[in-house]
Coordinates of C-alpha atoms in Angstrom, one line a residue:
M1 CA -19.9 11.8 7.2
M2 CA -16.5 12.2 5.7
R3 CA -15.1 15.6 4.7
L4 CA -12.3 15.7 2.1
K5 CA -9.2 17.8 2.4
T6 CA -7.0 17.8 -0.7
E7 CA -3.3 18.2 0.2
Q8 CA -2.1 17.6 -3.4
T9 CA -4.1 16.3 -6.3
A10 CA -2.8 15.8 -9.8
V11 CA -5.0 14.5 -12.5
Q12 CA -3.9 12.1 -15.2
P13 CA -5.1 12.3 -18.8
A14 CA -8.6 11.1 -19.4
G15 CA -8.9 7.4 -20.2
T16 CA -5.7 6.5 -18.3
R17 CA -6.3 3.3 -16.5
H18 CA -4.1 1.1 -14.2
S19 CA -4.5 -2.3 -12.6
R20 CA -2.7 -3.4 -9.5
S21 CA -2.5 -6.9 -10.9
S22 CA -0.4 -5.3 -13.7
F23 CA 1.7 -3.6 -11.0
P24 CA 0.8 0.1 -11.2
F25 CA 4.2 0.9 -9.7
R26 CA 5.8 -0.6 -12.8
L27 CA 3.3 0.5 -15.5
G28 CA 1.9 3.7 -14.1
I29 CA 1.7 6.3 -16.8
V30 CA 3.4 9.5 -15.9
P31 CA 1.5 12.5 -17.2
G32 CA 3.4 13.9 -20.2
L33 CA 4.4 17.5 -20.6
I34 CA 3.9 18.7 -24.1
L35 CA 5.3 22.1 -25.0
L36 CA 4.3 23.8 -28.2
A37 CA 6.0 26.9 -29.4
G38 CA 5.4 28.9 -32.6
C39 CA 8.2 30.6 -34.4
E40 CA 7.4 33.9 -32.8
A41 CA 6.3 32.8 -29.3
P42 CA 8.9 32.6 -26.5
L43 CA 9.1 29.3 -24.6
N44 CA 7.6 29.7 -21.1
L45 CA 8.9 27.2 -18.6
S46 CA 7.8 29.0 -15.5
G47 CA 5.1 26.4 -14.8
V48 CA 7.6 23.6 -15.0
E49 CA 10.1 25.4 -12.8
Q50 CA 7.4 26.0 -10.2
Q51 CA 6.3 22.4 -10.2
L52 CA 9.9 21.3 -9.6
Q53 CA 10.0 23.4 -6.5
E54 CA 7.0 21.6 -5.0
P55 CA 7.6 18.7 -2.5
V56 CA 4.8 16.7 -4.1
R57 CA 4.5 16.7 -7.9
R58 CA 2.0 15.5 -10.4
T59 CA 4.6 13.0 -11.8
D60 CA 4.9 11.2 -8.5
Q61 CA 3.3 7.8 -8.2
I62 CA 2.8 7.4 -4.5
Q63 CA 2.4 3.8 -3.6
A64 CA 2.2 3.6 0.2
V65 CA 1.9 5.7 3.4
A66 CA 2.5 5.0 7.1
T67 CA 1.9 7.1 10.2
A68 CA 2.9 7.2 13.8
P69 CA 2.8 9.9 16.5
G70 CA 5.1 12.6 15.3
L71 CA 5.7 11.1 11.8
E72 CA 4.0 10.7 8.5
V73 CA 5.8 9.0 5.6
A74 CA 4.9 8.3 1.9
V75 CA 6.9 6.4 -0.6
G76 CA 6.7 5.9 -4.4
S77 CA 8.4 5.2 -7.7
N78 CA 11.8 6.5 -8.6
G79 CA 13.1 6.5 -5.1
L80 CA 10.5 9.0 -3.7
V81 CA 10.3 9.5 0.0
L82 CA 8.1 12.2 1.6
H83 CA 8.0 12.8 5.3
R84 CA 6.7 15.3 7.8
A85 CA 6.0 15.6 11.6
S86 CA 2.3 16.1 11.4
S87 CA -0.6 16.9 9.0
D88 CA 0.1 20.6 9.7
S89 CA 3.7 20.4 8.6
P90 CA 5.0 20.8 5.0
W91 CA 6.2 17.6 3.3
Q92 CA 9.9 17.1 3.0
R93 CA 11.0 15.5 -0.2
Q94 CA 14.0 13.2 -0.9
I95 CA 15.0 10.8 -3.6
L96 CA 16.9 7.7 -2.5
E97 CA 20.2 6.6 -4.2
S98 CA 19.6 4.4 -7.2
Q99 CA 16.0 5.6 -7.3
P100 CA 14.3 2.3 -6.3
N101 CA 10.7 1.7 -7.1
L102 CA 9.3 1.8 -3.5
I103 CA 6.0 -0.1 -3.2
D104 CA 5.4 -0.3 0.5
V105 CA 6.4 1.3 3.8
E106 CA 5.9 0.3 7.5
I107 CA 6.8 1.8 10.9
C108 CA 8.0 -0.9 13.2
P109 CA 7.6 -1.4 17.0
D110 CA 11.1 -0.2 17.6
T111 CA 10.3 3.0 15.6
S112 CA 12.5 2.0 12.7
L113 CA 11.0 2.3 9.2
I114 CA 11.2 -0.2 6.4
A115 CA 10.4 0.5 2.7
L116 CA 10.2 -2.3 0.2
G117 CA 11.7 -1.8 -3.3
F118 CA 10.6 -3.8 -6.3
E119 CA 14.3 -4.4 -7.0
Q120 CA 14.7 -7.0 -4.2
Q121 CA 15.8 -4.4 -1.8
L122 CA 14.6 -3.2 1.6
W123 CA 15.4 0.3 2.8
R124 CA 15.6 1.0 6.6
S125 CA 15.6 4.3 8.4
D126 CA 16.4 4.7 12.1
D127 CA 16.0 8.5 12.2
N128 CA 12.4 9.2 11.3
A129 CA 13.0 9.0 7.5
L130 CA 15.8 11.5 7.4
S131 CA 18.3 8.9 6.1
W132 CA 17.9 5.4 4.6
Q133 CA 20.2 2.3 4.5
P134 CA 19.7 -0.2 1.6
I135 CA 19.5 -3.9 2.4
D136 CA 19.8 -6.4 -0.5
L137 CA 17.3 -9.2 -0.1
P138 CA 18.7 -12.7 -0.8
T139 CA 16.0 -13.8 -3.2
P140 CA 15.4 -13.8 -7.0
E141 CA 11.6 -13.5 -6.4
N142 CA 9.6 -10.4 -6.9
L143 CA 8.2 -9.1 -3.6
L144 CA 5.0 -7.1 -3.2
D145 CA 4.3 -6.5 0.5
V146 CA 6.2 -6.0 3.7
A147 CA 5.3 -6.1 7.3
C148 CA 6.8 -5.6 10.8
A149 CA 5.6 -8.3 13.2
P150 CA 4.9 -7.4 16.9
D151 CA 8.2 -8.9 17.9
G152 CA 10.0 -6.5 15.6
S153 CA 10.9 -9.0 12.8
Y154 CA 10.7 -7.9 9.2
W155 CA 8.7 -9.9 6.7
A156 CA 8.2 -9.7 2.9
V157 CA 6.1 -11.8 0.5
G158 CA 6.0 -12.3 -3.2
S159 CA 6.3 -14.6 -6.2
F160 CA 6.4 -18.4 -5.9
S161 CA 4.5 -18.0 -2.6
T162 CA 7.7 -16.7 -1.0
L163 CA 7.9 -15.6 2.6
L164 CA 11.1 -13.8 3.5
S165 CA 11.9 -13.0 7.2
S166 CA 14.6 -11.4 9.3
H167 CA 14.8 -11.3 13.1
D168 CA 17.9 -9.1 13.3
R169 CA 16.8 -5.9 11.6
G170 CA 17.7 -7.2 8.1
D171 CA 21.2 -8.5 8.8
T172 CA 20.3 -12.1 7.9
W173 CA 17.2 -13.5 6.2
E174 CA 15.4 -16.8 6.0
E175 CA 13.5 -17.7 2.9
N176 CA 10.5 -20.1 2.9
S177 CA 7.7 -20.9 0.4
L178 CA 4.2 -22.2 0.6
G179 CA 5.2 -24.4 -2.3
E180 CA 2.7 -22.8 -4.8
D181 CA 3.7 -21.1 -8.0
A182 CA 1.7 -18.0 -7.2
M183 CA 2.2 -14.4 -6.2
L184 CA 1.5 -13.5 -2.6
S185 CA 0.1 -9.9 -2.4
S186 CA -0.4 -9.3 1.3
I187 CA 0.9 -10.2 4.8
Q188 CA -0.5 -9.1 8.1
F189 CA 0.3 -9.8 11.8
L190 CA -2.1 -9.5 14.6
A191 CA -1.4 -9.0 18.3
D192 CA -2.4 -12.5 19.3
S193 CA 0.5 -14.3 17.3
T194 CA -1.9 -14.8 14.4
A195 CA -0.7 -13.9 10.9
Y196 CA -2.2 -14.1 7.4
V197 CA -0.9 -14.1 3.9
T198 CA -3.1 -14.0 0.8
G199 CA -2.4 -14.0 -2.9
E200 CA -3.0 -15.2 -6.4
F201 CA -5.5 -18.0 -7.2
G202 CA -7.2 -17.2 -3.9
I203 CA -4.4 -18.5 -1.7
V204 CA -4.8 -18.0 2.0
A205 CA -2.4 -19.2 4.7
R206 CA -2.4 -18.6 8.4
S207 CA 0.2 -18.8 11.1
D208 CA -0.8 -19.3 14.8
D209 CA 2.7 -18.9 16.2
A210 CA 3.9 -15.5 14.9
G211 CA 5.1 -16.8 11.6
R212 CA 7.1 -19.9 12.6
N213 CA 4.7 -22.2 10.9
W214 CA 2.2 -21.6 8.2
A215 CA -0.9 -23.7 7.2
L216 CA -2.5 -23.4 3.8
L217 CA -6.3 -23.0 4.0
D218 CA -9.0 -23.7 1.4
Y219 CA -8.6 -21.3 -1.5
I220 CA -10.9 -18.3 -1.8
P221 CA -13.6 -19.4 -4.3
N222 CA -13.4 -18.7 -8.1
D223 CA -9.6 -18.1 -8.1
F224 CA -10.3 -14.7 -6.6
Y225 CA -7.0 -12.7 -6.6
P226 CA -6.8 -10.5 -3.5
Q227 CA -5.1 -7.2 -4.2
A228 CA -5.1 -6.4 -0.5
A229 CA -6.5 -7.9 2.7
H230 CA -7.2 -6.7 6.2
F231 CA -8.1 -8.8 9.3
T232 CA -9.5 -7.2 12.4
T233 CA -9.3 -10.4 14.5
R234 CA -8.1 -14.0 14.0
W235 CA -11.6 -14.9 12.8
R236 CA -12.7 -11.9 10.8
G237 CA -11.2 -10.5 7.7
W238 CA -11.8 -9.0 4.3
V239 CA -10.1 -9.1 0.9
V240 CA -10.5 -6.8 -2.1
G241 CA -9.8 -7.1 -5.8
L242 CA -10.9 -6.5 -9.4
D243 CA -14.4 -5.6 -10.4
G244 CA -15.1 -3.9 -7.1
M245 CA -15.2 -7.2 -5.4
V246 CA -15.0 -7.5 -1.6
L247 CA -15.2 -10.9 0.3
Q248 CA -15.4 -11.5 4.0
T249 CA -14.6 -14.4 6.3
E250 CA -16.0 -14.9 9.8
D251 CA -14.4 -18.2 10.5
A252 CA -10.7 -17.6 10.2
G253 CA -10.5 -18.0 6.4
M254 CA -12.3 -21.3 6.2
S255 CA -15.1 -19.8 4.1
W256 CA -15.7 -16.5 2.3
Q257 CA -18.9 -14.5 1.4
V258 CA -19.2 -11.8 -1.2
E259 CA -20.1 -8.3 0.2
P260 CA -21.8 -6.2 -2.6
T261 CA -20.3 -2.9 -3.4
P262 CA -21.7 0.0 -5.6
V263 CA -18.7 0.0 -8.0
A264 CA -17.1 -2.2 -10.6
A265 CA -13.7 -0.5 -10.4
P266 CA -10.7 -2.5 -9.3
L267 CA -9.9 -2.2 -5.5
Y268 CA -6.3 -2.0 -4.5
G269 CA -6.3 -1.3 -0.8
I270 CA -8.3 -1.8 2.4
V271 CA -7.6 -0.3 5.8
E272 CA -9.3 0.3 9.1
A273 CA -9.7 3.8 10.5
G274 CA -12.0 5.3 13.1
G275 CA -13.7 1.9 13.6
E276 CA -14.6 1.8 9.9
L277 CA -13.2 -0.1 7.0
V278 CA -12.2 1.9 3.9
A279 CA -11.4 0.4 0.5
L280 CA -9.5 2.3 -2.2
G281 CA -9.2 1.7 -5.9
E282 CA -9.3 2.8 -9.5
N283 CA -10.6 6.2 -10.7
G284 CA -10.5 7.7 -7.3
T285 CA -12.7 5.1 -5.7
V286 CA -13.1 5.4 -1.9
L287 CA -15.6 3.1 -0.2
S288 CA -16.6 2.9 3.4
R289 CA -18.3 0.0 5.2
R290 CA -21.0 1.1 7.6
K291 CA -23.5 -1.1 9.3
G292 CA -22.4 -4.0 7.2
Q293 CA -22.9 -2.2 3.9
W294 CA -20.3 -0.8 1.5
Q295 CA -21.0 2.7 0.1
S296 CA -19.2 5.2 -2.0
L297 CA -17.9 8.3 -0.3
D298 CA -18.7 11.7 -1.7
V299 CA -15.3 12.8 -2.8
P300 CA -14.3 14.8 -5.9
V301 CA -13.8 12.8 -9.1
I302 CA -10.1 11.9 -9.3
P303 CA -9.2 9.8 -12.4
V304 CA -6.2 8.2 -10.7
W305 CA -5.7 5.0 -8.8
L306 CA -5.6 5.1 -5.0
R307 CA -3.7 2.3 -3.3
D308 CA -2.9 2.9 0.4
A309 CA -4.1 4.8 3.5
A310 CA -3.2 5.4 7.1
Q311 CA -4.8 7.2 10.0
Q312 CA -3.3 10.4 11.1
E313 CA -2.9 11.7 14.7
N314 CA -5.8 14.1 14.1
G315 CA -8.1 11.2 13.2
Q316 CA -8.1 11.9 9.5
L317 CA -7.2 9.3 6.9
L318 CA -4.2 10.0 4.7
I319 CA -4.7 8.4 1.3
S320 CA -2.0 8.0 -1.4
G321 CA -2.2 7.3 -5.1
G322 CA -1.1 8.0 -8.7
A323 CA -0.2 11.4 -10.2
G324 CA 1.0 12.9 -6.9
T325 CA -2.2 12.3 -5.1
L326 CA -2.3 12.7 -1.3
L327 CA -5.7 13.2 0.3
S328 CA -6.9 13.6 3.9
L329 CA -10.4 12.6 4.9
D330 CA -12.1 13.6 8.1
I331 CA -13.9 10.5 9.5
Q332 CA -17.0 11.5 11.5

């Protein structure tokens, strides 16, 4: 059973829809504020002023979260960074210079943090998210996902099947490509030197030497576009995408099988927490995989997209999404 704790929930107008394939971080609709005043009625801005004092606001589009002992971080559009020491602490809000559209954040083995901006920039923090240093990425390609490898190297993937890597904390970079004119949407490193990238047209590539060499595998059937992927071992992994689709491999990406879900909403994220897989998507969709079956979790209806999650020290799952949404789920 999962119990929902709402830290901050803001609801978008009815009918608002997003698609990760259309980059919600670029096209997310910020809820509008319409003020109507008659000729005899005074204009009351108290609600607006109160909202501006809050660390998390309904205009925030929160793209990614990351957690580690003593630290929780969330990032989003317009340079948004939220951080706190624990789930019991209040969020601290900051806006990065130049207000980059931050689409991913990771906590690295050396405790540094890296946040990926859609503007070909990486932002690094060495003081638990208190301050951030911009690092220009030497590529014209659009990048969608970032990862820290077990050896501490930084990796980013994106358009034209680009793999960008740095082994000196972002001082220098090496750019490679799988040679396909396709968008890579995810990269993940495992502890055994295995790494996977997935992307547009069903691209899957694996490295068996911590990213030094990559081998293209057979495409996922039917040009399936993984919005996110998660591998639990070298052999076993899942991808999620549009129409509530989930596919699984048990043979290191050589073949894929559909796992039915009870939804048709696009799925944008998949994570592992408490020994379970959780998938996130459009219209507040949260799915859990139990005993080989995907089922919807009983959470309040939230008509916003949910994109990322990370497990907190207390065992809860911190989920981020559109319209200033941060949720905590008890996993039991």
